[in-house]
Amino acid sequence: MPSLASEGLGTGPAPVVHDTASGAPRPLDGEGEGDARLYVCGITPYDATHLGHAATYLTFDLLQRTWLDQGRGVSYTQNVTDVDDPLLERAAATGIDWVELAERETQLFREDMTALRILAPENYIGAVESIDLVVDLVGRLEKAGAVYAVDDDLYFAVHADPDFGSVSGWDAQTMARIFGERGGDPERAGKRDPLDCLLWQAERPGEPAWDSRLGRGRPGWHVECAAIALAHLGTDFDVQGGGSDLVFPHHEMSASEATVATGERFARSYVHAGMVGFEGEKMSKSKGNLVLVSALRGEGRDPMAIRLALLAHHYRSDWEWFDAELTSAEARLATWREAVSRGSAAPAAPVVAALRAALADDLDAPAALAAVDAWATQPGDDTAAPGQVRLAVDALLGVAL
């Protein structure tokens, strides 16, 4: 990422974000600390990257860029759930080997992220390669008395964490309903509590499994992320991030598992991106209403226009995609490129300051775009300004002009 400080444009402020758990703004200043530590839940690779994915990962790209502009390093870990029920179901339905499907879709996802200029995580970790980490974490939970068996499967007793529910703030009835809708099994016989979640699934006929001291099987979803985050970031890291559909059960369960195992806080802040809809519904694989980044790229649409279309919406908002979103973004991109190609323009310092202020204020990308829009239409005689604004838009917004 280009450095504004090296061009004499100084550094930016620390970001303040909305913390889901507290419902309040939280400064991410890291006073007296080293690198910022960020964990973002990755994809289950059974289909290509849609715009909902892209909007989520763009959110945390902006957060990284804001930290880096502050002069702070970033340690960023992201998982890929490369073995899970949806992946296996898609592989069976299409007749493709599940490993081949996971590898293909993971590679396409990474190509889409590169095209959109999303800064890559320092650690990109698959569930399959993390099985030993999961087994170790389950062992720590066993020692804490928080694990029990249902048939040959192992479950986490969520109320071993006295603060269970503090991430979402939901009541038990709401959690039970949503748990069932999002992959949980609240009605399974033999469970001590409907909300207890799967840690280790014993081998099922025709499904992949691995040998371990827990028996032959595979990890549950929530413990996968808890184990990967703890191994690569430790406890009390700065931000746990993802889409708002992960608030419960995924982030709630992961946080409780980690807290019970370690006795320490999992993450300081929980930051969640809104949902992107299409034709009146949330964009999702299950609904078959995806707008794919790879398809737009295949049509020859500029990835920077796609990025600008996403940036036009505040990350926490739920919104709906229309084709006009991309048309407007292409026009904006053309205007900005024309402005930075001029020999002179209005001074850069005010727009750089406005960009920084907008992003520090809960990653307010629409306000940042408006600041560049205003600058692009102003006359001026500062010959250094076009290059400086080009650099600032690149560094802070990730848009190559």
XYZ file of C-alpha atoms in Angstrom:
401
model
C 0.000 0.000 0.000
C 1.408 3.443 -0.898
C 2.396 5.669 2.020
C 0.990 9.180 2.285
C 3.511 10.050 4.988
C 6.373 9.480 2.549
C 4.823 12.120 0.287
C 4.669 14.687 3.085
C 0.956 14.174 3.747
C 1.392 12.992 7.338
C -0.570 10.212 9.019
C -4.210 9.710 9.841
C -6.134 9.251 13.093
C -7.017 5.956 14.730
C -10.348 4.539 13.579
C -13.482 4.429 15.701
C -15.922 1.611 14.831
C -19.326 0.435 15.970
C -18.947 -2.505 18.350
C -21.869 -4.914 18.031
C -21.428 -6.333 21.533
C -21.675 -2.997 23.323
C -23.807 -1.240 20.718
C -21.481 1.754 21.008
C -18.568 3.367 19.174
C -15.191 1.939 20.129
C -11.847 3.622 19.409
C -9.276 1.237 17.961
C -6.306 3.309 19.028
C -4.040 0.539 20.375
C -2.281 3.028 22.631
C 1.185 1.757 23.500
C 0.632 -1.532 21.652
C 2.136 -3.153 18.591
C 0.329 -4.354 15.506
C -3.438 -4.274 15.339
C -4.872 -7.799 15.358
C -7.829 -8.616 13.108
C -9.736 -11.839 12.476
C -12.362 -12.013 9.729
C -14.381 -15.133 9.048
C -13.802 -16.392 5.531
C -15.836 -18.238 2.950
C -17.127 -21.772 2.701
C -15.852 -22.345 -0.842
C -18.724 -23.996 -2.653
C -19.552 -21.151 -5.042
C -17.923 -18.046 -6.439
C -17.610 -14.673 -4.715
C -20.819 -12.660 -4.740
C -21.196 -8.967 -3.986
C -22.251 -9.666 -0.402
C -18.905 -11.373 0.194
C -17.082 -8.552 -1.542
C -18.822 -5.889 0.553
C -17.827 -7.667 3.771
C -14.158 -8.084 2.883
C -14.024 -4.532 1.559
C -15.153 -3.340 5.000
C -12.118 -4.848 6.672
C -9.866 -3.751 3.838
C -10.840 -0.163 4.709
C -10.100 -0.861 8.363
C -6.650 -2.200 7.465
C -5.948 0.821 5.284
C -6.986 3.195 8.049
C -4.707 1.463 10.540
C -1.816 1.433 8.074
C -2.306 5.132 7.342
C -2.127 5.717 11.095
C 1.328 4.125 10.951
C 0.226 0.949 12.732
C 1.032 -2.537 11.472
C -1.740 -5.087 11.025
C -1.739 -8.795 11.788
C -4.738 -10.144 9.872
C -5.974 -13.744 9.888
C -8.817 -15.166 7.817
C -10.032 -18.741 7.640
C -11.553 -20.734 4.821
C -14.047 -23.410 5.856
C -12.836 -25.986 3.358
C -14.834 -28.843 4.858
C -18.439 -28.325 5.934
C -21.937 -29.567 5.125
C -22.783 -26.973 2.417
C -19.547 -27.742 0.571
C -20.138 -31.493 0.739
C -23.741 -31.078 -0.386
C -22.707 -28.984 -3.402
C -19.972 -31.452 -4.319
C -22.449 -34.345 -4.191
C -25.028 -32.426 -6.244
C -22.527 -31.513 -8.970
C -20.524 -34.727 -8.987
C -17.293 -32.871 -8.253
C -14.816 -34.110 -5.677
C -15.215 -31.933 -2.577
C -11.477 -31.210 -2.363
C -11.372 -30.147 -6.009
C -14.444 -27.942 -5.530
C -12.980 -26.276 -2.441
C -9.636 -25.609 -4.113
C -11.260 -24.236 -7.273
C -13.623 -21.880 -5.502
C -10.978 -20.739 -3.020
C -8.681 -19.824 -5.901
C -11.471 -17.933 -7.670
C -12.279 -16.074 -4.457
C -8.657 -14.996 -4.084
C -8.548 -13.870 -7.711
C -11.676 -11.776 -7.154
C -10.190 -10.227 -4.014
C -6.966 -9.380 -5.872
C -8.913 -7.783 -8.724
C -10.825 -5.654 -6.210
C -7.512 -4.711 -4.555
C -8.508 -6.163 -1.184
C -5.369 -6.366 0.971
C -4.619 -10.034 1.589
C -4.540 -11.464 5.118
C -1.187 -12.288 6.650
C -2.547 -15.727 7.541
C -5.080 -17.468 5.297
C -5.869 -20.746 7.039
C -8.050 -23.684 6.043
C -10.129 -25.790 8.408
C -8.531 -29.010 7.166
C -5.019 -27.829 8.003
C -6.243 -26.700 11.448
C -7.656 -29.979 12.728
C -4.838 -30.410 15.265
C -5.571 -26.893 16.574
C -9.242 -27.789 16.959
C -8.459 -31.036 18.779
C -6.185 -29.141 21.171
C -8.857 -26.527 21.855
C -11.486 -29.195 22.503
C -9.041 -30.700 25.004
C -8.839 -27.404 26.842
C -12.630 -27.215 26.928
C -12.780 -30.759 28.280
C -10.492 -29.753 31.124
C -12.848 -26.856 31.848
C -15.766 -29.304 32.090
C -17.555 -27.763 29.111
C -17.730 -30.779 26.758
C -20.140 -33.702 26.660
C -21.071 -36.423 24.195
C -24.273 -37.032 22.287
C -23.844 -40.436 20.689
C -20.311 -40.115 19.319
C -20.455 -36.354 18.688
C -18.988 -33.827 21.117
C -20.856 -30.693 22.172
C -19.902 -27.454 23.903
C -22.030 -26.496 26.903
C -22.552 -22.837 26.103
C -23.575 -21.847 29.618
C -20.136 -22.813 30.880
C -19.536 -19.214 29.818
C -21.480 -16.991 32.245
C -21.387 -14.209 29.648
C -22.846 -16.302 26.830
C -25.152 -14.052 24.806
C -23.113 -10.899 25.332
C -22.013 -10.619 21.692
C -25.515 -10.582 20.213
C -27.449 -9.414 23.252
C -30.347 -11.671 22.226
C -32.700 -13.572 24.508
C -32.764 -17.378 24.621
C -35.936 -17.683 22.543
C -34.518 -15.569 19.717
C -31.207 -17.407 19.845
C -32.915 -20.810 19.633
C -34.943 -19.739 16.600
C -31.992 -18.266 14.737
C -29.725 -21.157 15.725
C -32.007 -23.564 13.895
C -32.128 -21.337 10.817
C -28.345 -20.967 10.625
C -27.070 -24.499 10.770
C -27.644 -25.333 14.426
C -29.567 -28.295 15.859
C -31.590 -26.974 18.821
C -34.013 -29.932 18.729
C -31.444 -32.748 18.782
C -32.277 -35.323 21.433
C -29.680 -35.813 24.120
C -28.435 -32.238 24.265
C -28.347 -30.572 27.663
C -29.398 -27.217 26.247
C -30.911 -26.464 22.828
C -28.148 -23.899 22.175
C -25.206 -26.186 22.870
C -23.127 -26.419 19.705
C -21.169 -29.109 17.913
C -17.428 -29.261 18.532
C -16.523 -32.544 16.855
C -18.720 -34.532 14.492
C -18.070 -38.252 14.419
C -17.545 -39.825 11.007
C -20.638 -40.172 8.837
C -20.863 -42.683 5.966
C -19.500 -41.236 2.733
C -18.174 -38.060 4.365
C -14.553 -37.020 4.984
C -13.108 -37.674 8.423
C -9.767 -37.563 10.195
C -8.264 -39.687 12.933
C -7.762 -37.953 16.274
C -7.851 -38.711 19.973
C -11.471 -37.464 19.842
C -12.326 -40.305 17.480
C -12.536 -40.277 13.727
C -14.464 -37.229 12.531
C -14.227 -33.547 11.653
C -14.487 -30.149 13.377
C -17.564 -28.105 14.045
C -17.761 -24.687 12.403
C -17.541 -22.381 15.431
C -14.611 -24.096 17.108
C -12.684 -23.951 13.831
C -12.578 -20.155 13.922
C -11.923 -20.005 17.658
C -8.928 -22.340 17.293
C -7.463 -20.528 14.285
C -7.866 -17.082 15.852
C -6.301 -18.110 19.155
C -3.366 -19.806 17.421
C -2.527 -16.888 15.155
C -3.672 -13.828 17.116
C -3.920 -14.871 20.756
C -6.599 -13.623 23.120
C -7.967 -10.096 23.469
C -7.293 -9.192 19.840
C -8.647 -5.963 18.409
C -11.466 -6.957 16.062
C -13.526 -10.015 15.204
C -15.254 -9.255 11.938
C -17.685 -10.622 9.378
C -21.160 -10.179 7.975
C -24.047 -9.389 10.297
C -25.430 -12.888 9.728
C -22.468 -14.192 11.769
C -23.309 -12.294 14.958
C -25.261 -15.335 16.095
C -24.558 -18.169 16.326
C -21.070 -18.086 14.856
C -19.381 -15.212 16.657
C -21.300 -15.810 19.856
C -20.264 -19.471 19.966
C -16.651 -18.895 18.932
C -16.200 -16.224 21.585
C -17.643 -18.385 24.355
C -15.566 -21.407 23.384
C -12.371 -19.350 23.387
C -13.216 -17.601 26.645
C -14.012 -20.817 28.514
C -10.835 -22.468 27.195
C -8.493 -19.579 28.044
C -10.183 -17.652 30.833
C -9.570 -14.470 28.840
C -11.549 -12.205 26.537
C -11.609 -13.416 22.939
C -11.926 -10.110 21.064
C -12.242 -6.508 22.176
C -14.625 -5.445 19.408
C -17.093 -7.149 17.083
C -17.586 -5.387 13.760
C -20.239 -6.534 11.305
C -21.079 -5.596 7.741
C -24.676 -5.353 6.534
C -26.367 -7.661 4.060
C -26.580 -7.011 0.325
C -29.872 -7.906 -1.317
C -31.023 -8.546 -4.868
C -34.592 -8.716 -6.139
C -35.976 -8.129 -2.682
C -34.035 -10.798 -0.780
C -30.668 -11.235 0.915
C -28.082 -12.261 -1.665
C -27.116 -15.862 -0.888
C -26.175 -19.124 -2.530
C -29.190 -20.902 -1.071
C -31.575 -18.426 -2.704
C -29.804 -18.615 -6.069
C -29.865 -14.833 -6.469
C -26.143 -14.122 -6.603
C -24.446 -11.323 -8.475
C -20.937 -12.709 -8.890
C -17.796 -10.601 -8.957
C -16.218 -13.037 -11.409
C -19.211 -12.726 -13.745
C -19.004 -8.927 -13.721
C -15.277 -9.138 -14.402
C -15.993 -11.590 -17.206
C -18.278 -9.007 -18.782
C -15.325 -6.617 -18.867
C -16.543 -4.380 -16.030
C -13.729 -2.469 -14.345
C -13.033 -3.908 -10.866
C -12.445 -0.360 -9.624
C -15.997 0.538 -10.628
C -17.266 -2.536 -8.770
C -15.284 -1.414 -5.730
C -16.713 2.113 -5.951
C -20.253 0.728 -6.240
C -19.731 -1.120 -2.969
C -18.064 1.851 -1.287
C -21.114 3.985 -2.052
C -22.924 2.239 0.842
C -21.978 2.458 4.507
C -20.664 -0.918 5.591
C -23.248 -1.377 8.360
C -26.248 -0.715 6.142
C -28.386 -3.378 4.485
C -28.942 -2.463 0.853
C -30.042 -3.878 -2.466
C -28.008 -4.179 -5.644
C -29.360 -2.783 -8.900
C -27.542 -2.583 -12.235
C -27.664 1.208 -11.921
C -25.236 0.927 -8.989
C -22.468 -0.087 -11.347
C -23.427 2.439 -14.026
C -23.179 5.262 -11.487
C -19.870 3.954 -10.197
C -18.418 3.829 -13.708
C -19.368 7.467 -14.220
C -17.787 8.436 -10.893
C -14.605 6.537 -11.765
C -14.365 8.322 -15.117
C -14.794 11.719 -13.412
C -12.092 10.982 -10.850
C -9.661 9.699 -13.463
C -10.179 12.776 -15.559
C -9.571 15.000 -12.527
C -6.262 13.376 -11.569
C -5.060 13.499 -15.168
C -5.239 17.301 -15.259
C -2.093 19.364 -14.930
C -3.379 21.206 -11.867
C -6.264 21.106 -9.410
C -7.477 22.348 -6.046
C -5.035 21.644 -3.163
C -4.936 18.057 -1.942
C -4.601 18.650 1.798
C -8.307 19.396 2.463
C -9.555 16.338 0.575
C -6.953 14.084 2.208
C -8.051 15.366 5.618
C -11.703 14.772 4.717
C -10.941 11.237 3.535
C -9.145 10.438 6.767
C -11.855 11.938 8.936
C -14.572 10.004 7.124
C -12.834 6.644 7.409
C -11.872 7.209 11.051
C -15.571 7.830 11.763
C -16.818 4.219 11.570
C -15.407 3.680 8.072
C -17.806 6.152 6.466
C -16.966 5.399 2.852
C -19.911 7.346 1.342
C -18.639 10.522 3.039
C -15.144 9.784 1.741
C -16.464 9.403 -1.808
C -18.371 12.660 -1.502
C -15.164 14.446 -0.502
C -13.379 13.250 -3.629
C -16.421 14.106 -5.759
C -16.292 17.688 -4.472
C -12.561 18.003 -5.111
C -12.868 16.606 -8.645
C -15.171 19.450 -9.676
C -13.121 22.274 -8.120
C -10.753 24.334 -10.270
C -7.284 25.053 -8.959
C -3.700 25.735 -9.885
C -1.869 23.326 -7.561
C 0.241 21.181 -9.887
C 1.086 18.652 -7.170
C -2.528 18.068 -6.179
C -3.616 15.573 -8.878
C -0.810 13.173 -8.019
C -1.355 13.569 -4.283
C -5.086 12.883 -4.564
C -4.422 9.897 -6.800
C -2.101 8.541 -4.101
C -4.600 9.229 -1.322
C -7.473 7.550 -3.142
C -5.238 4.551 -3.766
C -3.939 4.298 -0.190
C -7.169 5.038 1.696
C -9.928 3.818 -0.600
C -8.000 1.211 -2.565
C -9.124 2.648 -5.886
C -6.480 2.786 -8.604
C -6.930 5.866 -10.752
